[in-house]
Amino acid sequence: SDPRAPVTSSAGFDDAPFWDYRIGPDGRYLFVSSACQGICGYPAQAFMDDATLLERLLHPEDAVVWRRHLRETLHGSNPGAVGCSGPLELRLAGADGRERWIEHRCLPLFDATGTFIGRRGIHYDITRHKGIETALARTTRLYATLGAFNEALLHATSQEVLFGELCRIAVDVGGLAGCVISLNRVPGDAGEPGGRTLVPVASAGIPFDLAANMPDDVGVEDPASLPPQRAFELEREYLCTDCRCESVSAAWREWAAQIGVTACFHEPIRRDERKLGVVSFLARRAEDFQPGLLDLLRSLTRNLTIGLRHHEQRGRERAHLEALRRNEAHLKAPVSYTHLRAHETIHAISYAV
């Protein structure tokens, strides 16, 4: 069909399932379908009254893209020459505060004389599609994270290396804001009197000096108000979806704000039947701790426990082999003979080469 065919202002689909609109050369809406309310929560009249509403609803990064798009398609030297445009994938905040995704497409409109009179655009709701896409990407990342750590288990040469690898992989592959591993100060169930119970020994995503300053239970009236302490003392996982809430100690709230995290997930570490410490996984958004990710973090901690057990067993085996080698070296050492009386008989074998 001829793109310059005349189009009247009423040429819109008000009963269509997609958000249909027509916009004039001055950027004001001439028509907005009622479907917009089902997508973003705002009625059509809100856009008719305020041409900049959509731009304000968009995510800041996408608002930049949208303004550039309007300049090219409405305010350029020859906007009518810009044909079908799109798709653009844009994020916007609905009236309920939830993020929505729309796919935008548009084309130029002309009157009977071929004069440019604006553009017709369509916004499709692709929120569900993006959700599936994100979930698939997340699942792929989860498997990659677990696979990377299992590979690290095979090559770790010490407990310290194993701790460092878990923290690094949780951040670099798992996409978390940070990860800190804290160990009980002394072996056993209780920390040293007068000293902190948990001491950070490895971290990733945040500088270690900040990780080392993670609030401890010294001087805290209610140690259970510290998320890592709660997980350690109760020997069960603890998820805090809002580090700013009043149930969390002021010290922890200040520390979390300093490193820019709002949610944390803490998993206790055990070796044999002894409490060893806590792994603290840190996120910038509570939404980052989806059920699939929590399952992954549990698996990482479980595999860490298995790895520590195997590392300890290998250490015992290496110590046993070293003892055998020392004993063998001792047996192979040259026999030192002494002068004996003539009537004595020597029964000895020399291994000297």
GROMACS .gro file of C-alpha atoms in nm:
model
  353
    1SER     CA    1   0.000   0.000   0.000
    2ASP     CA    2   0.105   0.361  -0.054
    3PRO     CA    3   0.267   0.497   0.266
    4ARG     CA    4   0.148   0.844   0.165
    5ALA     CA    5  -0.219   0.740   0.151
    6PRO     CA    6  -0.443   0.980   0.350
    7VAL     CA    7  -0.521   0.883   0.709
    8THR     CA    8  -0.788   1.049   0.923
    9SER     CA    9  -0.743   1.121   1.294
   10SER     CA   10  -0.997   0.853   1.381
   11ALA     CA   11  -0.800   0.582   1.205
   12GLY     CA   12  -0.709   0.391   1.518
   13PHE     CA   13  -0.810   0.062   1.674
   14ASP     CA   14  -0.960   0.135   2.013
   15ASP     CA   15  -1.061  -0.227   2.070
   16ALA     CA   16  -0.725  -0.376   1.966
   17PRO     CA   17  -0.525  -0.575   2.223
   18PHE     CA   18  -0.222  -0.355   2.159
   19TRP     CA   19  -0.160   0.006   2.255
   20ASP     CA   20  -0.236   0.204   1.939
   21TYR     CA   21  -0.181   0.577   1.902
   22ARG     CA   22  -0.144   0.860   1.656
   23ILE     CA   23   0.084   1.156   1.723
   24GLY     CA   24   0.102   1.489   1.540
   25PRO     CA   25   0.414   1.666   1.408
   26ASP     CA   26   0.420   1.877   1.726
   27GLY     CA   27   0.449   1.566   1.943
   28ARG     CA   28   0.095   1.584   2.082
   29TYR     CA   29  -0.130   1.281   2.076
   30LEU     CA   30  -0.425   1.286   1.839
   31PHE     CA   31  -0.550   0.940   1.935
   32VAL     CA   32  -0.465   0.685   2.207
   33SER     CA   33  -0.640   0.351   2.233
   34SER     CA   34  -0.791   0.237   2.561
   35ALA     CA   35  -0.561  -0.068   2.561
   36CYS     CA   36  -0.289   0.154   2.710
   37GLN     CA   37  -0.454   0.129   3.051
   38GLY     CA   38  -0.434  -0.249   3.050
   39ILE     CA   39  -0.062  -0.227   2.979
   40CYS     CA   40   0.062   0.062   3.192
   41GLY     CA   41  -0.233   0.138   3.422
   42TYR     CA   42  -0.292   0.492   3.293
   43PRO     CA   43  -0.604   0.582   3.090
   44ALA     CA   44  -0.584   0.712   2.734
   45GLN     CA   45  -0.693   1.060   2.841
   46ALA     CA   46  -0.382   1.092   3.062
   47PHE     CA   47  -0.164   1.073   2.752
   48MET     CA   48  -0.392   1.301   2.552
   49ASP     CA   49  -0.357   1.562   2.827
   50ASP     CA   50   0.017   1.517   2.880
   51ALA     CA   51   0.236   1.439   2.577
   52THR     CA   52   0.542   1.384   2.799
   53LEU     CA   53   0.383   1.124   3.028
   54LEU     CA   54   0.527   0.824   2.845
   55GLU     CA   55   0.877   0.968   2.857
   56ARG     CA   56   0.852   1.016   3.234
   57LEU     CA   57   0.730   0.659   3.283
   58LEU     CA   58   1.021   0.512   3.091
   59HIS     CA   59   1.334   0.379   3.255
   60PRO     CA   60   1.597   0.661   3.249
   61GLU     CA   61   1.817   0.473   3.002
   62ASP     CA   62   1.522   0.403   2.772
   63ALA     CA   63   1.395   0.760   2.801
   64VAL     CA   64   1.715   0.872   2.629
   65VAL     CA   65   1.647   0.630   2.344
   66TRP     CA   66   1.286   0.750   2.320
   67ARG     CA   67   1.380   1.119   2.299
   68ARG     CA   68   1.629   1.045   2.024
   69HIS     CA   69   1.363   0.844   1.840
   70LEU     CA   70   1.115   1.136   1.856
   71ARG     CA   71   1.377   1.379   1.727
   72GLU     CA   72   1.446   1.157   1.428
   73THR     CA   73   1.085   1.074   1.342
   74LEU     CA   74   0.908   1.402   1.423
   75HIS     CA   75   1.153   1.689   1.441
   76GLY     CA   76   1.414   1.599   1.183
   77SER     CA   77   1.472   1.791   0.859
   78ASN     CA   78   1.250   1.546   0.670
   79PRO     CA   79   1.060   1.330   0.922
   80GLY     CA   80   0.828   1.194   0.654
   81ALA     CA   81   1.128   1.024   0.495
   82VAL     CA   82   1.173   0.808   0.803
   83GLY     CA   83   0.974   0.498   0.715
   84CYS     CA   84   0.865   0.217   0.941
   85SER     CA   85   1.070   0.242   1.258
   86GLY     CA   86   1.140  -0.012   1.525
   87PRO     CA   87   1.123  -0.230   1.702
   88LEU     CA   88   1.234  -0.056   2.018
   89GLU     CA   89   1.217  -0.248   2.344
   90LEU     CA   90   1.143  -0.011   2.630
   91ARG     CA   91   1.094  -0.046   3.006
   92LEU     CA   92   0.836   0.163   3.185
   93ALA     CA   93   0.695   0.190   3.535
   94GLY     CA   94   0.324   0.113   3.549
   95ALA     CA   95   0.076   0.293   3.770
   96ASP     CA   96   0.122   0.013   4.025
   97GLY     CA   97   0.497   0.071   4.033
   98ARG     CA   98   0.579  -0.255   3.857
   99GLU     CA   99   0.812  -0.263   3.560
  100ARG     CA  100   0.658  -0.339   3.222
  101TRP     CA  101   0.821  -0.400   2.885
  102ILE     CA  102   0.678  -0.269   2.559
  103GLU     CA  103   0.787  -0.316   2.200
  104HIS     CA  104   0.740  -0.001   1.993
  105ARG     CA  105   0.689   0.028   1.617
  106CYS     CA  106   0.571   0.326   1.413
  107LEU     CA  107   0.533   0.462   1.059
  108PRO     CA  108   0.474   0.807   0.901
  109LEU     CA  109   0.130   0.941   0.809
  110PHE     CA  110   0.040   1.176   0.521
  111ASP     CA  111  -0.272   1.361   0.415
  112ALA     CA  112  -0.429   1.356   0.067
  113THR     CA  113  -0.175   1.607  -0.061
  114GLY     CA  114   0.123   1.406   0.062
  115THR     CA  115   0.195   1.638   0.351
  116PHE     CA  116   0.345   1.477   0.659
  117ILE     CA  117   0.085   1.490   0.941
  118GLY     CA  118   0.244   1.274   1.210
  119ARG     CA  119   0.304   0.911   1.288
  120ARG     CA  120   0.108   0.610   1.395
  121GLY     CA  121   0.265   0.393   1.661
  122ILE     CA  122   0.190   0.066   1.833
  123HIS     CA  123   0.316  -0.056   2.170
  124TYR     CA  124   0.299  -0.430   2.228
  125ASP     CA  125   0.312  -0.565   2.585
  126ILE     CA  126   0.612  -0.801   2.586
  127THR     CA  127   0.651  -0.821   2.965
  128ARG     CA  128   0.577  -1.194   2.978
  129HIS     CA  129   0.813  -1.262   2.689
  130LYS     CA  130   1.094  -1.070   2.858
  131GLY     CA  131   1.024  -1.255   3.180
  132ILE     CA  132   1.069  -1.590   3.005
  133GLU     CA  133   1.382  -1.457   2.833
  134THR     CA  134   1.526  -1.340   3.164
  135ALA     CA  135   1.440  -1.668   3.336
  136LEU     CA  136   1.615  -1.863   3.060
  137ALA     CA  137   1.925  -1.644   3.086
  138ARG     CA  138   1.918  -1.683   3.464
  139THR     CA  139   1.893  -2.061   3.440
  140THR     CA  140   2.186  -2.068   3.199
  141ARG     CA  141   2.387  -1.855   3.440
  142LEU     CA  142   2.295  -2.080   3.733
  143TYR     CA  143   2.425  -2.391   3.559
  144ALA     CA  144   2.739  -2.205   3.452
  145THR     CA  145   2.797  -2.092   3.811
  146LEU     CA  146   2.759  -2.437   3.958
  147GLY     CA  147   2.973  -2.591   3.684
  148ALA     CA  148   3.249  -2.335   3.737
  149PHE     CA  149   3.261  -2.403   4.111
  150ASN     CA  150   3.258  -2.781   4.065
  151GLU     CA  151   3.555  -2.737   3.833
  152ALA     CA  152   3.728  -2.525   4.097
  153LEU     CA  153   3.674  -2.803   4.353
  154LEU     CA  154   3.889  -3.035   4.145
  155HIS     CA  155   4.184  -2.798   4.129
  156ALA     CA  156   4.179  -2.614   4.463
  157THR     CA  157   4.506  -2.669   4.647
  158SER     CA  158   4.395  -2.536   4.984
  159GLN     CA  159   4.096  -2.432   5.189
  160GLU     CA  160   4.184  -2.066   5.130
  161VAL     CA  161   4.185  -2.113   4.753
  162LEU     CA  162   3.847  -2.287   4.773
  163PHE     CA  163   3.696  -1.997   4.969
  164GLY     CA  164   3.833  -1.743   4.726
  165GLU     CA  165   3.703  -1.932   4.424
  166LEU     CA  166   3.351  -1.961   4.565
  167CYS     CA  167   3.336  -1.586   4.631
  168ARG     CA  168   3.475  -1.500   4.288
  169ILE     CA  169   3.242  -1.734   4.100
  170ALA     CA  170   2.934  -1.616   4.293
  171VAL     CA  171   3.009  -1.260   4.176
  172ASP     CA  172   3.169  -1.301   3.832
  173VAL     CA  173   2.950  -1.585   3.706
  174GLY     CA  174   2.648  -1.573   3.936
  175GLY     CA  175   2.603  -1.197   3.899
  176LEU     CA  176   2.577  -1.114   4.271
  177ALA     CA  177   2.695  -0.782   4.413
  178GLY     CA  178   2.925  -0.950   4.662
  179CYS     CA  179   3.013  -1.261   4.859
  180VAL     CA  180   3.189  -1.292   5.196
  181ILE     CA  181   3.298  -1.606   5.381
  182SER     CA  182   3.338  -1.573   5.758
  183LEU     CA  183   3.480  -1.843   5.984
  184ASN     CA  184   3.430  -1.912   6.350
  185ARG     CA  185   3.718  -1.749   6.537
  186VAL     CA  186   3.817  -2.066   6.724
  187PRO     CA  187   3.728  -2.432   6.660
  188GLY     CA  188   3.417  -2.541   6.842
  189ASP     CA  189   3.073  -2.398   6.895
  190ALA     CA  190   3.165  -2.077   7.075
  191GLY     CA  191   3.379  -1.783   6.981
  192GLU     CA  192   3.658  -1.648   7.194
  193PRO     CA  193   3.520  -1.462   7.499
  194GLY     CA  194   3.528  -1.088   7.441
  195GLY     CA  195   3.609  -1.129   7.070
  196ARG     CA  196   3.401  -1.147   6.758
  197THR     CA  197   3.258  -1.488   6.674
  198LEU     CA  198   3.278  -1.464   6.294
  199VAL     CA  199   3.586  -1.336   6.113
  200PRO     CA  200   3.575  -1.265   5.735
  201VAL     CA  201   3.849  -1.459   5.553
  202ALA     CA  202   3.753  -1.422   5.184
  203SER     CA  203   3.543  -1.187   4.971
  204ALA     CA  204   3.462  -1.080   4.615
  205GLY     CA  205   3.262  -0.792   4.470
  206ILE     CA  206   3.360  -0.556   4.752
  207PRO     CA  207   3.706  -0.458   4.879
  208PHE     CA  208   3.831  -0.692   5.149
  209ASP     CA  209   3.884  -0.404   5.393
  210LEU     CA  210   3.509  -0.337   5.376
  211ALA     CA  211   3.433  -0.708   5.404
  212ALA     CA  212   3.663  -0.727   5.707
  213ASN     CA  213   3.454  -0.453   5.868
  214MET     CA  214   3.132  -0.650   5.834
  215PRO     CA  215   2.953  -0.591   6.166
  216ASP     CA  216   3.016  -0.856   6.431
  217ASP     CA  217   2.843  -0.943   6.757
  218VAL     CA  218   3.080  -0.745   6.980
  219GLY     CA  219   2.887  -0.478   7.167
  220VAL     CA  220   2.557  -0.565   6.998
  221GLU     CA  221   2.274  -0.606   7.247
  222ASP     CA  222   2.091  -0.855   7.026
  223PRO     CA  223   2.340  -1.057   6.813
  224ALA     CA  224   2.042  -1.219   6.638
  225SER     CA  225   1.982  -0.881   6.470
  226LEU     CA  226   2.296  -0.945   6.263
  227PRO     CA  227   2.201  -1.167   5.965
  228PRO     CA  228   2.528  -1.369   5.952
  229GLN     CA  229   2.523  -1.422   6.328
  230ARG     CA  230   2.165  -1.546   6.315
  231ALA     CA  231   2.250  -1.802   6.046
  232PHE     CA  232   2.557  -1.918   6.241
  233GLU     CA  233   2.394  -1.947   6.582
  234LEU     CA  234   2.072  -2.111   6.460
  235GLU     CA  235   2.257  -2.324   6.202
  236ARG     CA  236   2.007  -2.249   5.930
  237GLU     CA  237   1.990  -2.020   5.630
  238TYR     CA  238   1.869  -1.666   5.669
  239LEU     CA  239   1.733  -1.444   5.391
  240CYS     CA  240   1.704  -1.070   5.452
  241THR     CA  241   1.519  -0.902   5.163
  242ASP     CA  242   1.554  -0.552   5.304
  243CYS     CA  243   1.872  -0.461   5.491
  244ARG     CA  244   1.711  -0.128   5.580
  245CYS     CA  245   1.435  -0.275   5.797
  246GLU     CA  246   1.428  -0.198   6.170
  247SER     CA  247   1.462  -0.564   6.271
  248VAL     CA  248   1.821  -0.553   6.142
  249SER     CA  249   2.083  -0.389   6.364
  250ALA     CA  250   2.180  -0.030   6.291
  251ALA     CA  251   2.541  -0.139   6.237
  252TRP     CA  252   2.437  -0.385   5.967
  253ARG     CA  253   2.207  -0.130   5.799
  254GLU     CA  254   2.491   0.123   5.782
  255TRP     CA  255   2.738  -0.133   5.648
  256ALA     CA  256   2.495  -0.257   5.381
  257ALA     CA  257   2.425   0.100   5.271
  258GLN     CA  258   2.797   0.168   5.248
  259ILE     CA  259   2.856  -0.118   5.005
  260GLY     CA  260   2.530  -0.057   4.816
  261VAL     CA  261   2.337  -0.378   4.887
  262THR     CA  262   1.976  -0.412   4.998
  263ALA     CA  263   1.939  -0.789   5.032
  264CYS     CA  264   2.152  -1.071   5.170
  265PHE     CA  265   2.136  -1.449   5.198
  266HIS     CA  266   2.343  -1.632   5.460
  267GLU     CA  267   2.420  -2.003   5.460
  268PRO     CA  268   2.596  -2.173   5.753
  269ILE     CA  269   2.900  -2.391   5.680
  270ARG     CA  270   2.963  -2.713   5.869
  271ARG     CA  271   3.251  -2.956   5.855
  272ASP     CA  272   3.200  -3.293   6.011
  273GLU     CA  273   2.975  -3.209   6.309
  274ARG     CA  274   3.127  -2.869   6.381
  275LYS     CA  275   3.000  -2.523   6.296
  276LEU     CA  276   3.264  -2.372   6.073
  277GLY     CA  277   3.124  -2.035   5.963
  278VAL     CA  278   2.887  -1.859   5.723
  279VAL     CA  279   2.876  -1.772   5.353
  280SER     CA  280   2.712  -1.430   5.299
  281PHE     CA  281   2.573  -1.367   4.951
  282LEU     CA  282   2.493  -1.000   4.882
  283ALA     CA  283   2.258  -0.847   4.622
  284ARG     CA  284   2.162  -0.496   4.518
  285ARG     CA  285   1.794  -0.590   4.478
  286ALA     CA  286   1.571  -0.831   4.666
  287GLU     CA  287   1.444  -0.952   4.326
  288ASP     CA  288   1.790  -1.092   4.253
  289PHE     CA  289   1.726  -1.370   4.505
  290GLN     CA  290   1.482  -1.565   4.289
  291PRO     CA  291   1.397  -1.921   4.403
  292GLY     CA  292   1.626  -2.069   4.138
  293LEU     CA  293   1.919  -1.859   4.255
  294LEU     CA  294   1.858  -1.951   4.619
  295ASP     CA  295   1.866  -2.319   4.522
  296LEU     CA  296   2.194  -2.258   4.342
  297LEU     CA  297   2.347  -2.084   4.645
  298ARG     CA  298   2.241  -2.373   4.865
  299SER     CA  299   2.410  -2.612   4.620
  300LEU     CA  300   2.727  -2.402   4.618
  301THR     CA  301   2.744  -2.407   4.998
  302ARG     CA  302   2.670  -2.780   5.008
  303ASN     CA  303   2.942  -2.847   4.751
  304LEU     CA  304   3.180  -2.625   4.948
  305THR     CA  305   3.117  -2.840   5.256
  306ILE     CA  306   3.185  -3.155   5.053
  307GLY     CA  307   3.497  -2.995   4.907
  308LEU     CA  308   3.627  -2.901   5.252
  309ARG     CA  309   3.568  -3.256   5.373
  310HIS     CA  310   3.753  -3.402   5.072
  311HIS     CA  311   4.033  -3.149   5.110
  312GLU     CA  312   4.073  -3.246   5.475
  313GLN     CA  313   4.071  -3.614   5.380
  314ARG     CA  314   4.332  -3.554   5.110
  315GLY     CA  315   4.539  -3.370   5.367
  316ARG     CA  316   4.529  -3.670   5.599
  317GLU     CA  317   4.619  -3.899   5.308
  318ARG     CA  318   4.911  -3.677   5.213
  319ALA     CA  319   5.030  -3.672   5.574
  320HIS     CA  320   5.004  -4.053   5.589
  321LEU     CA  321   5.199  -4.092   5.263
  322GLU     CA  322   5.463  -3.852   5.386
  323ALA     CA  323   5.498  -4.055   5.705
  324LEU     CA  324   5.537  -4.373   5.498
  325ARG     CA  325   5.802  -4.206   5.281
  326ARG     CA  326   5.995  -4.094   5.586
  327ASN     CA  327   5.976  -4.443   5.734
  328GLU     CA  328   6.088  -4.599   5.405
  329ALA     CA  329   6.380  -4.356   5.383
  330HIS     CA  330   6.478  -4.449   5.735
  331LEU     CA  331   6.470  -4.823   5.655
  332LYS     CA  332   6.682  -4.773   5.343
  333ALA     CA  333   6.948  -4.578   5.527
  334PRO     CA  334   7.297  -4.751   5.537
  335VAL     CA  335   7.341  -4.989   5.828
  336SER     CA  336   7.618  -4.883   6.062
  337TYR     CA  337   7.824  -5.183   6.177
  338THR     CA  338   8.020  -5.196   6.501
  339HIS     CA  339   8.319  -5.406   6.600
  340LEU     CA  340   8.203  -5.729   6.763
  341ARG     CA  341   8.394  -5.995   6.949
  342ALA     CA  342   8.516  -6.288   6.740
  343HIS     CA  343   8.270  -6.541   6.879
  344GLU     CA  344   7.962  -6.324   6.792
  345THR     CA  345   7.773  -6.370   6.470
  346ILE     CA  346   7.632  -6.078   6.273
  347HIS     CA  347   7.287  -6.123   6.121
  348ALA     CA  348   7.220  -5.805   5.926
  349ILE     CA  349   7.137  -5.688   5.580
  350SER     CA  350   7.272  -5.362   5.445
  351TYR     CA  351   7.040  -5.162   5.207
  352ALA     CA  352   7.318  -4.926   5.115
  353VAL     CA  353   7.370  -4.897   4.742
   0.00000   0.00000   0.00000
